[in-house]
Short mmCIF file of C-alpha atoms in Angstrom, two decimals:
data_model
loop_
_atom_site.label_atom_id
_atom_site.label_comp_id
_atom_site.label_asym_id
_atom_site.label_seq_id
_atom_site.Cartn_x
_atom_site.Cartn_y
_atom_site.Cartn_z
CA UNK A 27 130.14 103.95 94.18
CA UNK A 28 126.63 105.04 93.80
CA UNK A 29 124.47 107.59 95.24
CA UNK A 30 122.49 104.90 96.08
CA UNK A 31 124.35 102.36 97.53
CA UNK A 32 125.91 105.22 100.02
CA UNK A 33 122.69 106.37 101.16
CA UNK A 34 121.64 103.17 101.79
CA UNK A 35 124.38 102.36 103.92
CA UNK A 36 124.47 105.33 105.74
CA UNK A 37 121.59 103.61 107.93
CA UNK A 38 123.70 100.15 108.40
CA UNK A 39 122.93 98.87 112.02
CA UNK A 40 123.92 95.35 111.56
CA UNK A 41 126.83 92.64 112.85
CA UNK A 42 130.24 92.11 112.03
CA UNK A 43 129.89 89.78 109.53
CA UNK A 44 126.91 91.47 107.55
CA UNK A 45 129.43 94.20 107.90
CA UNK A 46 131.76 92.46 105.82
CA UNK A 47 129.03 91.28 103.13
CA UNK A 48 128.13 95.03 103.21
CA UNK A 49 131.33 96.63 102.39
CA UNK A 50 131.93 93.58 99.54
CA UNK A 51 128.44 94.93 97.82
CA UNK A 52 129.77 98.47 97.98
CA UNK A 53 133.09 97.47 96.08
CA UNK A 54 130.93 95.15 93.24
CA UNK A 55 128.63 98.19 92.76
CA UNK A 56 125.02 97.87 90.83
CA UNK A 57 125.23 94.94 88.04
CA UNK A 58 125.33 96.82 84.95
CA UNK A 59 126.65 94.26 82.55
CA UNK A 60 124.90 91.26 84.47
CA UNK A 61 122.49 89.18 81.78
CA UNK A 62 119.94 88.72 84.43
CA UNK A 63 119.83 92.86 84.72
CA UNK A 64 120.00 92.92 80.90
CA UNK A 65 116.10 94.82 80.30
CA UNK A 66 116.32 96.51 83.66
CA UNK A 67 118.35 99.50 83.55
CA UNK A 68 119.39 100.22 87.24
CA UNK A 69 121.26 103.91 86.34
CA UNK A 70 119.01 106.36 87.19
CA UNK A 71 117.67 104.67 90.39
CA UNK A 72 121.75 104.29 90.89
CA UNK A 73 121.71 108.37 91.26
CA UNK A 74 119.55 108.77 93.49
CA UNK A 75 119.34 108.91 97.59
CA UNK A 76 117.38 107.91 99.99
CA UNK A 77 116.96 108.50 103.52
CA UNK A 78 116.10 106.48 106.60
CA UNK A 79 112.24 105.66 107.09
CA UNK A 80 110.01 107.39 110.00
CA UNK A 81 106.96 106.39 111.65
CA UNK A 82 103.68 108.07 109.40
CA UNK A 83 100.34 108.08 111.20
CA UNK A 84 97.90 105.79 108.85
CA UNK A 85 94.40 106.43 109.72
CA UNK A 86 92.51 102.97 110.29
CA UNK A 87 89.72 104.25 108.23
CA UNK A 88 92.34 104.05 104.63
CA UNK A 89 92.93 100.66 105.35
CA UNK A 90 88.97 99.65 105.74
CA UNK A 91 89.10 97.64 102.61
CA UNK A 92 91.35 95.27 104.00
CA UNK A 93 89.93 92.88 106.09
CA UNK A 94 91.28 91.17 109.04
CA UNK A 95 93.46 88.69 110.28
CA UNK A 96 96.26 91.40 109.16
CA UNK A 97 99.70 92.57 109.36
CA UNK A 98 100.28 95.84 108.86
CA UNK A 99 104.02 97.28 107.95
CA UNK A 100 104.00 101.54 107.59
CA UNK A 101 106.91 102.52 105.98
CA UNK A 102 108.83 99.44 106.44
CA UNK A 103 107.73 100.05 109.95
CA UNK A 104 105.54 97.17 112.02
CA UNK A 105 102.26 99.36 113.01
CA UNK A 106 100.23 97.54 116.18
CA UNK A 107 97.74 99.69 116.15
CA UNK A 108 96.53 99.28 112.19
CA UNK A 109 97.55 95.39 112.66
CA UNK A 110 95.23 92.81 114.26
CA UNK A 111 95.33 89.07 114.56
CA UNK A 112 91.91 88.38 116.63
CA UNK A 113 91.05 86.51 113.91
CA UNK A 114 93.68 83.82 114.05
CA UNK A 115 93.03 79.99 114.75
CA UNK A 116 95.07 78.28 117.29
CA UNK A 117 98.42 76.60 116.08
CA UNK A 118 99.37 79.71 113.91
CA UNK A 119 102.09 81.89 115.76
CA UNK A 120 103.04 85.46 114.00
CA UNK A 121 105.78 87.42 115.54
CA UNK A 122 107.84 90.15 114.87
CA UNK A 123 111.55 89.45 113.56
CA UNK A 124 113.13 91.69 115.78
CA UNK A 125 111.77 89.63 118.42
CA UNK A 126 113.05 86.22 117.75
CA UNK A 127 117.02 85.56 118.94
CA UNK A 128 118.14 84.50 115.48
CA UNK A 129 116.32 87.41 113.11
CA UNK A 130 120.12 88.29 112.32
CA UNK A 131 120.37 84.86 110.62
CA UNK A 132 117.09 84.68 108.45
CA UNK A 133 118.76 85.20 105.06
CA UNK A 134 121.88 83.86 104.08
CA UNK A 135 124.46 86.48 103.09
CA UNK A 136 124.45 86.20 99.48
CA UNK A 137 128.25 87.14 97.54
CA UNK A 138 126.36 86.43 93.90
CA UNK A 139 126.79 90.11 92.12
CA UNK A 140 123.72 89.88 90.03
CA UNK A 141 121.90 90.09 93.25
CA UNK A 142 122.36 93.36 94.68
CA UNK A 143 119.29 94.31 96.68
CA UNK A 144 119.11 90.56 98.53
CA UNK A 145 122.37 91.61 99.44
CA UNK A 146 121.12 94.93 100.55
CA UNK A 147 117.86 92.69 102.32
CA UNK A 148 120.51 90.56 104.15
CA UNK A 149 122.75 93.44 105.45
CA UNK A 150 119.95 96.08 106.55
CA UNK A 151 116.79 94.66 106.92
CA UNK A 152 115.98 94.71 110.78
CA UNK A 153 111.90 94.49 111.03
CA UNK A 154 109.93 91.83 109.35
CA UNK A 155 107.48 88.96 110.59
CA UNK A 156 107.68 85.22 111.08
CA UNK A 157 104.79 83.41 110.64
CA UNK A 158 104.65 79.59 111.62
CA UNK A 159 101.83 77.33 111.31
CA UNK A 160 102.19 74.19 113.44
CA UNK A 161 101.10 70.59 111.77
CA UNK A 162 97.91 69.80 110.62
CA UNK A 163 96.36 73.22 111.60
CA UNK A 164 94.30 74.40 109.06
CA UNK A 165 93.07 77.94 108.10
CA UNK A 166 91.01 78.74 105.27
CA UNK A 167 90.33 82.74 106.34
CA UNK A 168 93.47 84.57 104.65
CA UNK A 169 96.10 86.36 106.47
CA UNK A 170 96.55 89.80 104.87
CA UNK A 171 100.13 91.26 104.81
CA UNK A 172 100.39 94.51 103.83
CA UNK A 173 103.17 96.73 102.86
CA UNK A 174 101.83 100.46 103.22
CA UNK A 175 103.79 103.76 101.74
CA UNK A 176 103.08 107.04 102.70
CA UNK A 177 104.79 110.32 101.97
CA UNK A 178 107.44 111.92 104.64
CA UNK A 179 108.21 114.91 105.50
CA UNK A 180 112.09 114.69 104.86
CA UNK A 181 112.24 112.97 101.96
CA UNK A 182 112.45 109.59 99.59
CA UNK A 183 112.79 106.62 102.22
CA UNK A 184 114.16 103.18 101.72
CA UNK A 185 113.30 100.37 103.98
CA UNK A 186 113.85 96.71 104.05
CA UNK A 187 112.08 94.02 105.36
CA UNK A 188 112.62 90.38 105.30
CA UNK A 189 109.86 87.85 106.48
CA UNK A 190 109.30 84.27 107.18
CA UNK A 191 106.92 81.59 106.26
CA UNK A 192 106.43 78.00 107.86
CA UNK A 193 104.09 75.28 107.15
CA UNK A 194 104.44 72.35 109.59
CA UNK A 195 103.67 68.63 108.25
CA UNK A 196 99.95 68.45 106.53
CA UNK A 197 99.26 72.52 107.53
CA UNK A 198 97.66 75.25 105.24
CA UNK A 199 97.53 78.89 105.17
CA UNK A 200 95.68 81.49 102.59
CA UNK A 201 97.69 84.59 102.13
CA UNK A 202 97.50 88.02 100.85
CA UNK A 203 99.89 90.27 100.46
CA UNK A 204 99.48 93.54 99.57
CA UNK A 205 101.64 96.50 98.08
CA UNK A 206 100.03 100.02 98.53
CA UNK A 207 99.93 103.53 99.08
CA UNK A 208 98.01 105.97 101.06
CA UNK A 209 99.38 109.08 99.78
CA UNK A 210 101.55 109.55 96.59
CA UNK A 211 105.87 109.00 97.01
CA UNK A 212 108.96 108.25 95.43
CA UNK A 213 110.25 105.48 98.09
CA UNK A 214 111.79 102.38 97.74
CA UNK A 215 110.83 98.88 99.15
CA UNK A 216 112.77 95.59 99.37
CA UNK A 217 110.87 92.93 100.78
CA UNK A 218 112.10 89.26 100.64
CA UNK A 219 109.78 86.46 101.88
CA UNK A 220 110.96 83.00 102.70
CA UNK A 221 108.99 80.09 102.32
CA UNK A 222 109.37 76.62 103.91
CA UNK A 223 106.59 74.06 103.42
CA UNK A 224 107.05 70.54 105.08
CA UNK A 225 105.49 67.29 103.79
CA UNK A 226 101.55 67.80 102.66
CA UNK A 227 101.96 71.32 103.35
CA UNK A 228 99.30 73.79 101.56
CA UNK A 229 100.02 77.44 100.81
CA UNK A 230 98.10 79.52 99.04
CA UNK A 231 99.60 83.30 98.61
CA UNK A 232 97.93 86.03 96.30
CA UNK A 233 100.29 89.16 96.01
CA UNK A 234 98.57 92.48 95.12
CA UNK A 235 101.62 95.26 93.91
CA UNK A 236 99.63 99.07 93.64
CA UNK A 237 102.67 101.29 94.42
CA UNK A 238 102.15 104.55 92.98
CA UNK A 239 103.98 105.76 89.79
CA UNK A 240 106.96 107.24 91.37
CA UNK A 241 107.76 104.12 93.84
CA UNK A 242 110.60 101.65 93.28
CA UNK A 243 109.54 97.93 94.35
CA UNK A 244 112.33 95.11 94.82
CA UNK A 245 110.24 92.05 96.05
CA UNK A 246 111.85 88.29 96.09
CA UNK A 247 110.53 85.22 97.30
CA UNK A 248 112.59 82.24 97.74
CA UNK A 249 110.59 78.93 98.31
CA UNK A 250 111.26 75.26 99.49
CA UNK A 251 108.83 72.48 99.01
CA UNK A 252 109.18 69.05 100.70
CA UNK A 253 107.40 65.82 99.72
CA UNK A 254 103.73 66.42 98.48
CA UNK A 255 103.67 69.93 99.48
CA UNK A 256 101.62 72.41 97.39
CA UNK A 257 101.87 76.36 96.46
CA UNK A 258 99.54 78.13 94.63
CA UNK A 259 100.01 81.46 93.79
CA UNK A 260 99.06 84.32 91.99
CA UNK A 261 101.00 87.60 91.19
CA UNK A 262 99.57 91.07 90.09
CA UNK A 263 101.67 93.74 89.03
CA UNK A 264 100.33 96.69 88.40
CA UNK A 265 102.03 99.83 90.28
CA UNK A 266 105.48 101.65 90.84
CA UNK A 267 107.28 103.42 88.18
CA UNK A 268 109.71 100.29 88.66
CA UNK A 269 109.41 96.93 90.05
CA UNK A 270 111.34 93.65 90.09
CA UNK A 271 110.04 90.54 91.40
CA UNK A 272 111.99 87.83 91.94
CA UNK A 273 110.25 84.08 92.34
CA UNK A 274 112.72 81.38 93.12
CA UNK A 275 111.52 77.95 93.84
CA UNK A 276 113.16 74.58 94.74
CA UNK A 277 110.76 71.66 94.57
CA UNK A 278 112.89 69.53 96.64
CA UNK A 279 110.49 66.62 97.95
CA UNK A 280 108.72 64.14 95.43
CA UNK A 281 105.56 65.27 94.07
CA UNK A 282 105.86 68.64 95.40
CA UNK A 283 103.73 71.16 93.01
CA UNK A 284 103.97 74.77 92.20
CA UNK A 285 101.16 76.60 89.88
CA UNK A 286 102.19 79.78 89.27
CA UNK A 287 100.00 82.76 87.69
CA UNK A 288 100.18 86.37 86.99
CA UNK A 289 99.65 89.68 85.64
CA UNK A 290 102.46 92.25 84.67
CA UNK A 291 100.92 95.85 83.37
CA UNK A 292 103.12 98.58 82.27
CA UNK A 293 101.75 101.90 81.26
CA UNK A 294 103.05 105.46 81.52
CA UNK A 295 106.80 105.05 81.71
CA UNK A 296 106.25 102.23 84.16
CA UNK A 297 109.07 99.13 84.01
CA UNK A 298 107.74 96.06 85.37
CA UNK A 299 110.07 93.24 85.74
CA UNK A 300 109.18 89.45 87.19
CA UNK A 301 112.38 86.91 87.19
CA UNK A 302 111.03 83.29 87.63
CA UNK A 303 113.43 80.65 88.59
CA UNK A 304 112.17 76.94 89.33
CA UNK A 305 114.24 73.93 90.20
CA UNK A 306 112.65 70.29 90.01
CA UNK A 307 114.88 68.53 92.05
CA UNK A 308 112.67 65.66 93.09
CA UNK A 309 110.93 62.80 91.38
CA UNK A 310 107.21 63.27 89.88
CA UNK A 311 107.62 67.35 90.44
CA UNK A 312 105.14 69.58 88.71
CA UNK A 313 105.08 73.66 88.02
CA UNK A 314 102.57 74.87 85.98
CA UNK A 315 103.07 78.92 85.10
CA UNK A 316 100.66 81.00 83.15
CA UNK A 317 102.00 84.65 82.99
CA UNK A 318 100.26 87.86 81.43
CA UNK A 319 102.03 90.54 80.14
CA UNK A 320 100.30 94.00 78.96
CA UNK A 321 102.18 97.22 77.78
CA UNK A 322 100.73 100.33 76.85
CA UNK A 323 101.80 104.73 75.95
CA UNK A 324 105.79 104.04 77.01
CA UNK A 325 105.51 101.41 79.21
CA UNK A 326 107.92 98.30 79.27
CA UNK A 327 107.46 94.88 80.83
CA UNK A 328 110.27 92.37 81.36
CA UNK A 329 109.39 88.69 81.79
CA UNK A 330 111.86 85.51 82.31
CA UNK A 331 110.68 81.99 82.95
CA UNK A 332 113.34 79.74 83.87
CA UNK A 333 112.76 76.09 84.71
CA UNK A 334 115.37 73.36 85.41
CA UNK A 335 114.54 70.00 85.75
CA UNK A 336 117.81 68.44 87.26
CA UNK A 337 119.54 64.94 87.27
CA UNK A 338 117.44 62.37 88.95
CA UNK A 339 113.82 64.20 88.57
CA UNK A 340 112.54 62.25 86.65
CA UNK A 341 108.59 61.90 86.33
CA UNK A 342 108.49 65.71 86.56
CA UNK A 343 106.31 67.96 84.74
CA UNK A 344 106.62 71.51 83.79
CA UNK A 345 104.56 74.11 81.67
CA UNK A 346 105.49 77.71 80.94
CA UNK A 347 103.02 79.89 78.73
CA UNK A 348 104.04 83.86 78.46
CA UNK A 349 101.41 85.98 76.24
CA UNK A 350 101.77 89.40 76.10
CA UNK A 351 99.70 92.24 74.46
CA UNK A 352 101.06 95.47 73.04
CA UNK A 353 98.89 98.25 72.88
CA UNK A 354 100.84 100.76 71.74
CA UNK A 355 103.79 101.47 69.18
CA UNK A 356 106.38 102.92 71.93
CA UNK A 357 105.87 100.31 74.81
CA UNK A 358 108.08 97.16 75.19
CA UNK A 359 107.98 93.88 76.07
CA UNK A 360 111.13 91.69 76.68
CA UNK A 361 110.33 87.80 77.25
CA UNK A 362 112.46 84.72 77.96
CA UNK A 363 111.25 81.68 78.56
CA UNK A 364 114.26 79.08 79.43
CA UNK A 365 113.88 75.50 80.16
CA UNK A 366 116.93 73.03 80.76
CA UNK A 367 116.31 69.52 81.42
CA UNK A 368 118.90 67.39 82.94
CA UNK A 369 116.54 64.16 83.63
CA UNK A 370 114.67 61.44 81.37
CA UNK A 371 111.21 60.77 81.25
CA UNK A 372 109.51 64.07 81.88
CA UNK A 373 106.93 66.03 80.16
CA UNK A 374 108.18 69.50 79.17
CA UNK A 375 106.75 72.60 77.45
CA UNK A 376 107.08 76.52 77.15
CA UNK A 377 106.47 79.11 75.02
CA UNK A 378 106.24 83.00 74.69
CA UNK A 379 104.08 85.25 72.31
CA UNK A 380 104.03 88.94 71.92
CA UNK A 381 101.58 90.38 69.85
CA UNK A 382 98.07 92.82 69.22
CA UNK A 383 94.14 92.25 70.46
CA UNK A 384 93.36 89.77 68.08
CA UNK A 385 91.81 91.58 64.73
CA UNK A 386 89.10 88.82 63.77
CA UNK A 387 88.00 89.50 67.51
CA UNK A 388 87.63 92.78 67.72
CA UNK A 389 85.79 92.81 63.89
CA UNK A 390 83.36 90.02 65.39
CA UNK A 391 82.54 92.66 68.37
CA UNK A 392 82.75 95.79 66.46
CA UNK A 393 80.28 93.89 63.60
CA UNK A 394 77.70 93.35 66.68
CA UNK A 395 77.30 96.86 67.55
CA UNK A 396 80.36 97.39 70.33
CA UNK A 397 82.05 101.03 69.98
CA UNK A 398 85.95 100.31 69.21
CA UNK A 399 86.75 101.51 72.64
CA UNK A 400 84.21 99.17 74.42
CA UNK A 401 85.62 96.05 72.27
CA UNK A 402 89.21 96.48 72.97
CA UNK A 403 87.87 97.01 76.68
CA UNK A 404 86.10 93.50 76.89
CA UNK A 405 88.94 91.42 74.96
CA UNK A 406 92.04 92.95 77.35
CA UNK A 407 90.05 92.77 80.07
CA UNK A 408 89.37 89.27 79.48
CA UNK A 409 92.96 88.30 78.60
CA UNK A 410 94.04 89.58 82.33
CA UNK A 411 91.14 88.12 84.30
CA UNK A 412 91.52 85.12 83.12
CA UNK A 413 94.57 85.04 85.88
CA UNK A 414 92.71 86.29 88.63
CA UNK A 415 89.26 84.04 87.98
CA UNK A 416 91.81 81.42 89.68
CA UNK A 417 91.17 83.24 93.09
CA UNK A 418 89.36 80.80 95.60
CA UNK A 419 88.34 83.30 98.09
CA UNK A 420 85.41 85.64 97.11
CA UNK A 421 86.49 88.79 98.89
CA UNK A 422 90.19 88.62 97.36
CA UNK A 423 89.18 88.07 94.16
CA UNK A 424 86.91 90.98 94.41
CA UNK A 425 89.35 93.21 95.35
CA UNK A 426 92.06 92.13 92.86
CA UNK A 427 89.54 92.20 90.13
CA UNK A 428 89.00 96.12 91.04
CA UNK A 429 92.34 96.96 91.17
CA UNK A 430 92.91 95.24 87.99
CA UNK A 431 90.01 97.21 86.40
CA UNK A 432 91.50 100.59 87.63
CA UNK A 433 94.91 99.57 86.09
CA UNK A 434 93.46 98.84 82.95
CA UNK A 435 91.65 102.12 82.58
CA UNK A 436 94.67 103.56 83.33
CA UNK A 437 96.84 101.91 80.49
CA UNK A 438 93.94 102.54 78.15
CA UNK A 439 92.22 99.19 77.79
#
């Protein structure tokens, strides 16, 4: 048994069914040869131990850049003093998961051996938030969901959070998710979000992951979309020493649509992993996926884009484009675009590229008098900012653009 699983299991406080599920996970251990973990090794993490997260005081001024309304978790614990929901409109209910009578059954108990962190979350998570938007309720001001990490005196901590977001028929919501730190730490955060969109519901979701270089971040989003529902999502994976995000979306209703774009940035010795699993189940569904990867120094970026068009999903349209830039001979990028089609009369395309900056474009900028470093920075910034420019809210766009610029400087772009 690994030191990691031993230390995490020591904090178990669940019911009998969760105990059985946890024991099964402890028996299986972490995946070693699973195809879904082929490019992401857990051997170093497996040898680490973590203590339960403690309450850590964070000054409000340290989060002054994040506007309200906001929900703040510090080291996995809901912080009521930093949270402020006064700006919410009627028809939106926000409730701590621990206050809901069915909180223990929010996430199904997975038995898949290649989903260890989802299994850990289902058995160990005791807190999170439920966001419910009534039918036809609309809120233009973004709601911020903030995960803050801060050093604690008794060592490296681990926490498990699960959130539930439910939108009623015709409802709309803009959500901005932050993963950040107010001090350097080497904690492990394990967050699962379940999204359920009813007919004609629209969710805009921006996720900014900017954890410190020694942190480990595991995130998973499971979304189901009903008829005519829309999910617009942008992910910026800029931080953490080891991070993995799994985005699973089921287009269950006719004409449901997903537009999901992202940036993976790996510098230093960072390992950044994103795995998409998109299922077209109903007719005339659409997904448009654009991902950019950037790796410098000894960083490693991993991307898996999986799209399945099931039998009966005729009229579906699917497009996946994953473009990547290597900025160093020691960096690594692994990309796997996968397209499986079981239906007729569909439009589908996928592709991936890994290369260096365009020599012609670089020469053109140099010939106009730009120094080489500035020319490289200009081309690399344009490559990544294409994704950020899709953020509609001006304040969110500015915050994400600034974080991306800081990360680009760090990677030497």
